[in-house]
PDB file of C-alpha atoms in Angstrom:
ATOM      1  CA  GLY Y  28    -161.891 156.420  39.794  1.00 81.00           C
ATOM      2  CA  GLU Y  29    -161.160 159.992  40.749  1.00 87.00           C
ATOM      3  CA  ASN Y  30    -163.176 162.780  39.152  1.00 93.00           C
ATOM      4  CA  VAL Y  31    -161.962 166.361  39.444  1.00 97.00           C
ATOM      5  CA  GLU Y  32    -164.263 169.260  38.602  1.00 98.00           C
ATOM      6  CA  GLN Y  33    -162.819 172.744  38.091  1.00 98.00           C
ATOM      7  CA  HIS Y  34    -164.555 176.116  37.890  1.00 98.00           C
ATOM      8  CA  PRO Y  35    -164.656 178.555  36.271  1.00 98.00           C
ATOM      9  CA  SER Y  36    -163.416 177.578  32.825  1.00 98.00           C
ATOM     10  CA  THR Y  37    -162.486 181.177  32.057  1.00 98.00           C
ATOM     11  CA  LEU Y  38    -161.734 184.053  34.394  1.00 98.00           C
ATOM     12  CA  SER Y  39    -160.952 187.638  33.547  1.00 98.00           C
ATOM     13  CA  VAL Y  40    -159.729 190.053  36.219  1.00 98.00           C
ATOM     14  CA  GLN Y  41    -158.209 193.497  36.351  1.00 98.00           C
ATOM     15  CA  GLU Y  42    -154.574 193.787  37.301  1.00 98.00           C
ATOM     16  CA  GLY Y  43    -154.264 194.018  41.055  1.00 98.00           C
ATOM     17  CA  ASP Y  44    -157.488 192.160  41.762  1.00 98.00           C
ATOM     18  CA  SER Y  45    -157.693 188.671  43.233  1.00 98.00           C
ATOM     19  CA  ALA Y  46    -158.518 185.496  41.330  1.00 98.00           C
ATOM     20  CA  VAL Y  47    -160.067 182.377  42.801  1.00 98.00           C
ATOM     21  CA  ILE Y  48    -160.334 178.991  41.123  1.00 98.00           C
ATOM     22  CA  LYS Y  49    -162.210 176.126  42.732  1.00 98.00           C
ATOM     23  CA  CYS Y  50    -161.986 172.362  42.361  1.00 98.00           C
ATOM     24  CA  THR Y  51    -163.849 169.425  43.793  1.00 98.00           C
ATOM     25  CA  TYR Y  52    -162.750 165.814  43.875  1.00 97.00           C
ATOM     26  CA  SER Y  53    -164.580 162.566  44.418  1.00 96.00           C
ATOM     27  CA  ASP Y  54    -162.078 160.023  45.792  1.00 94.00           C
ATOM     28  CA  SER Y  55    -161.575 160.308  49.542  1.00 92.00           C
ATOM     29  CA  ALA Y  56    -158.288 158.399  49.136  1.00 92.00           C
ATOM     30  CA  SER Y  57    -156.722 161.338  47.296  1.00 94.00           C
ATOM     31  CA  ASN Y  58    -154.138 162.992  49.497  1.00 93.00           C
ATOM     32  CA  TYR Y  59    -152.190 165.284  47.208  1.00 93.00           C
ATOM     33  CA  PHE Y  60    -153.587 168.364  45.474  1.00 96.00           C
ATOM     34  CA  PRO Y  61    -151.243 170.321  43.204  1.00 96.00           C
ATOM     35  CA  TRP Y  62    -151.959 173.351  41.078  1.00 98.00           C
ATOM     36  CA  TYR Y  63    -150.254 173.878  37.750  1.00 98.00           C
ATOM     37  CA  LYS Y  64    -149.802 176.856  35.475  1.00 98.00           C
ATOM     38  CA  GLN Y  65    -149.447 176.013  31.815  1.00 97.00           C
ATOM     39  CA  GLU Y  66    -148.440 178.349  29.054  1.00 95.00           C
ATOM     40  CA  LEU Y  67    -149.162 177.511  25.458  1.00 92.00           C
ATOM     41  CA  GLY Y  68    -147.075 174.617  24.182  1.00 91.00           C
ATOM     42  CA  LYS Y  69    -145.214 174.122  27.439  1.00 95.00           C
ATOM     43  CA  ARG Y  70    -145.211 171.650  30.267  1.00 96.00           C
ATOM     44  CA  PRO Y  71    -147.381 172.232  33.330  1.00 96.00           C
ATOM     45  CA  GLN Y  72    -145.477 174.148  35.970  1.00 96.00           C
ATOM     46  CA  LEU Y  73    -146.186 173.370  39.600  1.00 95.00           C
ATOM     47  CA  ILE Y  74    -147.057 176.597  41.408  1.00 97.00           C
ATOM     48  CA  ILE Y  75    -148.272 175.285  44.724  1.00 97.00           C
ATOM     49  CA  ASP Y  76    -149.482 172.048  46.243  1.00 94.00           C
ATOM     50  CA  ILE Y  77    -151.159 170.902  49.412  1.00 94.00           C
ATOM     51  CA  ARG Y  78    -151.348 167.589  51.170  1.00 91.00           C
ATOM     52  CA  SER Y  79    -154.355 166.195  52.926  1.00 86.00           C
ATOM     53  CA  ASN Y  80    -152.973 166.780  56.408  1.00 86.00           C
ATOM     54  CA  VAL Y  81    -152.909 170.543  55.860  1.00 85.00           C
ATOM     55  CA  GLY Y  82    -155.828 172.942  55.476  1.00 92.00           C
ATOM     56  CA  GLU Y  83    -154.069 175.934  53.957  1.00 96.00           C
ATOM     57  CA  LYS Y  84    -150.764 176.827  52.384  1.00 95.00           C
ATOM     58  CA  LYS Y  85    -149.440 180.144  51.180  1.00 97.00           C
ATOM     59  CA  ASP Y  86    -146.516 181.170  49.008  1.00 95.00           C
ATOM     60  CA  GLN Y  87    -146.264 184.922  48.466  1.00 96.00           C
ATOM     61  CA  ARG Y  88    -149.254 185.918  46.295  1.00 97.00           C
ATOM     62  CA  ILE Y  89    -150.545 182.367  45.917  1.00 98.00           C
ATOM     63  CA  ALA Y  90    -152.516 180.356  48.440  1.00 98.00           C
ATOM     64  CA  VAL Y  91    -154.385 177.087  48.400  1.00 98.00           C
ATOM     65  CA  THR Y  92    -157.075 175.907  50.781  1.00 97.00           C
ATOM     66  CA  LEU Y  93    -158.333 172.375  51.261  1.00 97.00           C
ATOM     67  CA  ASN Y  94    -161.581 171.188  52.795  1.00 96.00           C
ATOM     68  CA  LYS Y  95    -161.319 167.413  53.100  1.00 94.00           C
ATOM     69  CA  THR Y  96    -164.809 166.987  54.462  1.00 94.00           C
ATOM     70  CA  ALA Y  97    -166.391 168.744  51.519  1.00 95.00           C
ATOM     71  CA  LYS Y  98    -163.755 167.413  49.103  1.00 96.00           C
ATOM     72  CA  HIS Y  99    -162.903 170.755  47.607  1.00 96.00           C
ATOM     73  CA  PHE Y 100    -159.818 172.885  47.278  1.00 97.00           C
ATOM     74  CA  SER Y 101    -159.225 176.350  45.924  1.00 98.00           C
ATOM     75  CA  LEU Y 102    -156.442 178.442  44.451  1.00 98.00           C
ATOM     76  CA  HIS Y 103    -156.224 182.090  45.437  1.00 98.00           C
ATOM     77  CA  ILE Y 104    -154.016 184.549  43.579  1.00 98.00           C
ATOM     78  CA  THR Y 105    -153.787 188.037  45.042  1.00 98.00           C
ATOM     79  CA  GLU Y 106    -152.494 191.220  43.411  1.00 98.00           C
ATOM     80  CA  THR Y 107    -152.719 189.659  40.000  1.00 98.00           C
ATOM     81  CA  GLN Y 108    -150.307 190.719  37.284  1.00 97.00           C
ATOM     82  CA  PRO Y 109    -150.529 190.375  33.476  1.00 96.00           C
ATOM     83  CA  GLU Y 110    -147.868 187.660  33.606  1.00 96.00           C
ATOM     84  CA  ASP Y 111    -150.256 185.555  35.679  1.00 97.00           C
ATOM     85  CA  SER Y 112    -152.329 185.101  32.510  1.00 97.00           C
ATOM     86  CA  ALA Y 113    -152.225 181.391  31.596  1.00 97.00           C
ATOM     87  CA  VAL Y 114    -154.222 178.211  31.936  1.00 98.00           C
ATOM     88  CA  TYR Y 115    -154.365 176.816  35.456  1.00 98.00           C
ATOM     89  CA  PHE Y 116    -155.074 173.191  36.252  1.00 98.00           C
ATOM     90  CA  CYS Y 117    -155.926 171.612  39.557  1.00 98.00           C
ATOM     91  CA  ALA Y 118    -155.211 167.939  40.121  1.00 97.00           C
ATOM     92  CA  ALA Y 119    -155.736 165.269  42.716  1.00 96.00           C
ATOM     93  CA  SER Y 120    -153.929 162.021  43.351  1.00 93.00           C
ATOM     94  CA  ASN Y 121    -152.978 159.440  45.885  1.00 86.00           C
ATOM     95  CA  SER Y 122    -149.249 159.702  46.481  1.00 73.00           C
ATOM     96  CA  GLY Y 123    -147.298 157.891  43.774  1.00 73.00           C
ATOM     97  CA  TYR Y 124    -150.282 157.464  41.534  1.00 84.00           C
ATOM     98  CA  ALA Y 125    -151.273 159.339  38.412  1.00 89.00           C
ATOM     99  CA  LEU Y 126    -152.640 162.844  38.612  1.00 93.00           C
ATOM    100  CA  ASN Y 127    -156.283 163.421  37.772  1.00 95.00           C
ATOM    101  CA  PHE Y 128    -156.623 166.867  36.277  1.00 97.00           C
ATOM    102  CA  GLY Y 129    -159.461 169.305  36.223  1.00 98.00           C
ATOM    103  CA  LYS Y 130    -160.444 170.751  32.861  1.00 97.00           C
ATOM    104  CA  GLY Y 131    -158.505 173.938  33.393  1.00 98.00           C
ATOM    105  CA  THR Y 132    -159.195 177.626  33.902  1.00 98.00           C
ATOM    106  CA  SER Y 133    -158.027 180.193  31.393  1.00 98.00           C
ATOM    107  CA  LEU Y 134    -157.053 183.252  33.430  1.00 98.00           C
ATOM    108  CA  LEU Y 135    -156.698 186.622  31.753  1.00 98.00           C
ATOM    109  CA  VAL Y 136    -155.325 189.544  33.723  1.00 98.00           C
ATOM    110  CA  THR Y 137    -155.898 192.831  31.960  1.00 97.00           C
ATOM    111  CA  PRO Y 138    -153.750 195.885  32.713  1.00 93.00           C
TER     112      PRO Y 138
ATOM    113  CA  GLY C  28    -134.834 169.893  41.463  1.00 72.00           C
ATOM    114  CA  ALA C  29    -135.595 166.757  39.486  1.00 86.00           C
ATOM    115  CA  VAL C  30    -135.269 167.047  35.718  1.00 92.00           C
ATOM    116  CA  VAL C  31    -137.183 165.125  33.091  1.00 96.00           C
ATOM    117  CA  SER C  32    -136.364 165.369  29.418  1.00 97.00           C
ATOM    118  CA  GLN C  33    -138.406 164.339  26.445  1.00 98.00           C
ATOM    119  CA  HIS C  34    -137.319 163.724  22.870  1.00 98.00           C
ATOM    120  CA  PRO C  35    -138.205 164.784  20.282  1.00 98.00           C
ATOM    121  CA  SER C  36    -139.892 168.056  21.141  1.00 97.00           C
ATOM    122  CA  ARG C  37    -141.691 168.140  17.813  1.00 97.00           C
ATOM    123  CA  VAL C  38    -142.267 165.500  15.176  1.00 98.00           C
ATOM    124  CA  ILE C  39    -144.181 165.409  11.930  1.00 97.00           C
ATOM    125  CA  CYS C  40    -144.877 162.047  10.381  1.00 96.00           C
ATOM    126  CA  LYS C  41    -146.963 160.610   7.601  1.00 97.00           C
ATOM    127  CA  SER C  42    -150.099 158.642   8.255  1.00 97.00           C
ATOM    128  CA  GLY C  43    -149.361 154.950   8.734  1.00 97.00           C
ATOM    129  CA  THR C  44    -145.851 155.362  10.098  1.00 97.00           C
ATOM    130  CA  SER C  45    -144.676 154.860  13.675  1.00 97.00           C
ATOM    131  CA  VAL C  46    -143.134 157.403  16.006  1.00 98.00           C
ATOM    132  CA  LYS C  47    -141.132 156.823  19.182  1.00 98.00           C
ATOM    133  CA  ILE C  48    -141.047 159.359  22.002  1.00 98.00           C
ATOM    134  CA  GLU C  49    -138.490 159.082  24.786  1.00 97.00           C
ATOM    135  CA  CYS C  50    -138.886 160.255  28.359  1.00 97.00           C
ATOM    136  CA  ARG C  51    -135.815 160.380  30.572  1.00 96.00           C
ATOM    137  CA  SER C  52    -135.264 161.216  34.211  1.00 93.00           C
ATOM    138  CA  LEU C  53    -131.871 162.900  34.233  1.00 93.00           C
ATOM    139  CA  ASP C  54    -130.956 163.084  37.905  1.00 89.00           C
ATOM    140  CA  PHE C  55    -133.144 160.585  39.706  1.00 89.00           C
ATOM    141  CA  GLN C  56    -134.478 157.078  39.369  1.00 90.00           C
ATOM    142  CA  ALA C  57    -138.052 157.029  38.171  1.00 89.00           C
ATOM    143  CA  THR C  58    -139.824 153.944  39.409  1.00 87.00           C
ATOM    144  CA  THR C  59    -143.017 155.104  37.776  1.00 91.00           C
ATOM    145  CA  MET C  60    -143.623 157.173  34.681  1.00 94.00           C
ATOM    146  CA  PHE C  61    -146.926 158.421  33.424  1.00 95.00           C
ATOM    147  CA  TRP C  62    -147.904 159.291  29.874  1.00 97.00           C
ATOM    148  CA  TYR C  63    -150.489 161.980  29.248  1.00 97.00           C
ATOM    149  CA  ARG C  64    -152.057 163.322  26.073  1.00 97.00           C
ATOM    150  CA  GLN C  65    -153.345 166.839  25.687  1.00 97.00           C
ATOM    151  CA  PHE C  66    -155.478 168.021  22.797  1.00 95.00           C
ATOM    152  CA  PRO C  67    -155.651 171.753  22.028  1.00 93.00           C
ATOM    153  CA  LYS C  68    -157.450 173.759  24.712  1.00 92.00           C
ATOM    154  CA  GLN C  69    -158.123 170.638  26.734  1.00 96.00           C
ATOM    155  CA  SER C  70    -156.798 169.113  29.903  1.00 96.00           C
ATOM    156  CA  LEU C  71    -154.159 166.443  30.334  1.00 96.00           C
ATOM    157  CA  MET C  72    -155.600 162.966  30.033  1.00 96.00           C
ATOM    158  CA  LEU C  73    -153.749 159.991  31.463  1.00 95.00           C
ATOM    159  CA  MET C  74    -152.966 157.378  28.844  1.00 96.00           C
ATOM    160  CA  ALA C  75    -150.949 154.853  30.813  1.00 95.00           C
ATOM    161  CA  THR C  76    -148.856 154.198  33.879  1.00 94.00           C
ATOM    162  CA  SER C  77    -145.470 152.650  33.349  1.00 91.00           C
ATOM    163  CA  ASN C  78    -143.501 150.886  36.086  1.00 89.00           C
ATOM    164  CA  GLU C  79    -139.917 149.868  35.526  1.00 85.00           C
ATOM    165  CA  GLY C  80    -139.601 146.260  34.473  1.00 84.00           C
ATOM    166  CA  SER C  81    -143.287 145.531  34.147  1.00 87.00           C
ATOM    167  CA  LYS C  82    -146.035 145.982  31.601  1.00 90.00           C
ATOM    168  CA  ALA C  83    -147.728 149.328  31.403  1.00 93.00           C
ATOM    169  CA  THR C  84    -151.240 149.830  32.709  1.00 94.00           C
ATOM    170  CA  TYR C  85    -153.448 151.540  30.156  1.00 96.00           C
ATOM    171  CA  GLU C  86    -156.458 153.703  30.851  1.00 94.00           C
ATOM    172  CA  GLN C  87    -159.823 152.710  29.501  1.00 94.00           C
ATOM    173  CA  GLY C  88    -160.162 153.613  25.856  1.00 94.00           C
ATOM    174  CA  VAL C  89    -156.423 153.712  25.154  1.00 96.00           C
ATOM    175  CA  GLU C  90    -155.347 151.013  22.696  1.00 94.00           C
ATOM    176  CA  LYS C  91    -152.307 149.237  24.077  1.00 93.00           C
ATOM    177  CA  ASP C  92    -151.385 147.822  20.671  1.00 95.00           C
ATOM    178  CA  LYS C  93    -151.369 151.288  19.194  1.00 96.00           C
ATOM    179  CA  PHE C  94    -149.534 153.084  21.996  1.00 97.00           C
ATOM    180  CA  LEU C  95    -146.649 150.835  22.954  1.00 96.00           C
ATOM    181  CA  ILE C  96    -144.951 151.748  26.209  1.00 95.00           C
ATOM    182  CA  ASN C  97    -141.622 150.365  27.374  1.00 92.00           C
ATOM    183  CA  HIS C  98    -140.048 151.222  30.729  1.00 89.00           C
ATOM    184  CA  ALA C  99    -136.876 149.194  30.458  1.00 83.00           C
ATOM    185  CA  SER C 100    -134.766 151.133  32.940  1.00 90.00           C
ATOM    186  CA  LEU C 101    -135.198 153.401  35.925  1.00 91.00           C
ATOM    187  CA  THR C 102    -134.391 156.444  33.813  1.00 93.00           C
ATOM    188  CA  LEU C 103    -136.089 155.783  30.492  1.00 94.00           C
ATOM    189  CA  SER C 104    -139.605 155.150  29.267  1.00 95.00           C
ATOM    190  CA  THR C 105    -140.632 155.193  25.627  1.00 96.00           C
ATOM    191  CA  LEU C 106    -143.985 155.665  23.953  1.00 97.00           C
ATOM    192  CA  THR C 107    -144.342 154.399  20.395  1.00 97.00           C
ATOM    193  CA  VAL C 108    -147.344 155.507  18.401  1.00 98.00           C
ATOM    194  CA  THR C 109    -147.827 152.781  15.816  1.00 97.00           C
ATOM    195  CA  SER C 110    -149.585 153.265  12.493  1.00 97.00           C
ATOM    196  CA  ALA C 111    -150.215 156.890  13.332  1.00 97.00           C
ATOM    197  CA  HIS C 112    -153.276 158.665  11.999  1.00 97.00           C
ATOM    198  CA  PRO C 113    -154.152 162.370  11.908  1.00 97.00           C
ATOM    199  CA  GLU C 114    -156.406 161.951  14.956  1.00 96.00           C
ATOM    200  CA  ASP C 115    -153.311 160.934  16.951  1.00 97.00           C
ATOM    201  CA  SER C 116    -151.935 164.431  16.480  1.00 97.00           C
ATOM    202  CA  SER C 117    -151.595 165.818  19.970  1.00 97.00           C
ATOM    203  CA  PHE C 118    -149.233 167.025  22.699  1.00 97.00           C
ATOM    204  CA  TYR C 119    -147.769 164.046  24.549  1.00 98.00           C
ATOM    205  CA  ILE C 120    -146.304 164.690  28.009  1.00 98.00           C
ATOM    206  CA  CYS C 121    -144.624 162.291  30.372  1.00 97.00           C
ATOM    207  CA  SER C 122    -144.158 162.677  34.086  1.00 95.00           C
ATOM    208  CA  ALA C 123    -141.887 160.770  36.410  1.00 93.00           C
ATOM    209  CA  TYR C 124    -142.131 159.761  40.021  1.00 88.00           C
ATOM    210  CA  GLY C 125    -139.327 158.443  42.197  1.00 82.00           C
ATOM    211  CA  THR C 126    -139.404 156.496  45.428  1.00 73.00           C
ATOM    212  CA  THR C 127    -137.582 159.326  47.171  1.00 74.00           C
ATOM    213  CA  PHE C 128    -140.484 161.643  46.405  1.00 73.00           C
ATOM    214  CA  ASN C 129    -143.403 161.732  48.729  1.00 70.00           C
ATOM    215  CA  TYR C 130    -145.857 163.286  46.370  1.00 80.00           C
ATOM    216  CA  GLU C 131    -144.561 165.445  43.533  1.00 84.00           C
ATOM    217  CA  GLN C 132    -144.250 164.267  39.962  1.00 89.00           C
ATOM    218  CA  TYR C 133    -141.969 165.921  37.445  1.00 93.00           C
ATOM    219  CA  PHE C 134    -143.066 166.641  33.906  1.00 96.00           C
ATOM    220  CA  GLY C 135    -141.135 166.413  30.699  1.00 97.00           C
ATOM    221  CA  PRO C 136    -141.357 169.341  28.266  1.00 97.00           C
ATOM    222  CA  GLY C 137    -143.766 167.489  25.991  1.00 97.00           C
ATOM    223  CA  THR C 138    -143.730 166.283  22.395  1.00 98.00           C
ATOM    224  CA  ARG C 139    -145.889 167.860  19.731  1.00 97.00           C
ATOM    225  CA  LEU C 140    -146.898 165.131  17.277  1.00 98.00           C
ATOM    226  CA  THR C 141    -148.425 166.076  13.946  1.00 97.00           C
ATOM    227  CA  VAL C 142    -149.581 163.301  11.626  1.00 97.00           C
ATOM    228  CA  THR C 143    -150.162 164.343   8.027  1.00 97.00           C
TER     229      THR C 143
END
């Protein structure tokens, strides 16, 4: 089955700096790669996703890149703000199938 | 956007009792629903995949007789934790997928189960 590795497990940045979280996956059949932000006790919130036919996608301060050959994808957050502090999960799936989650990255943005 | 509800949001039960959690898609037909479990400071782990009208598919290590899943309609799936024990205490989250969606799944708000 699919195995998703996520690094780092914790990340601390100064407000205004950039944050990068990286994930690798093992199943070449995976074609959907979402990123979720989860606050304590709440559901995961989709912040951005990318499909296997696209190499990069950007939405304001958030971007995701995908390298299908190397089977890795990354989340980039620019101009970080304290409200970006949360746990971020990457995931991989084949469309319509269950999501396989990485272990999560706890991001702390300090003012 | 698509909305998924989950009920109850929190439940406390005594060891040995059973608890039912409902997951509903409010504005779309969910052909597939997924049940995840999340322990504190850990990731979401898939427990089972539920397709409307058929038996659920359980992940390795998940006891199907303990976690009963019923997906009787295109808008409702239920998870029943039978003979609950303290180690079953966790955050249970469902997600739903519809045939009109190409990729995205929609999550319910989760149910915090505490077994005393």
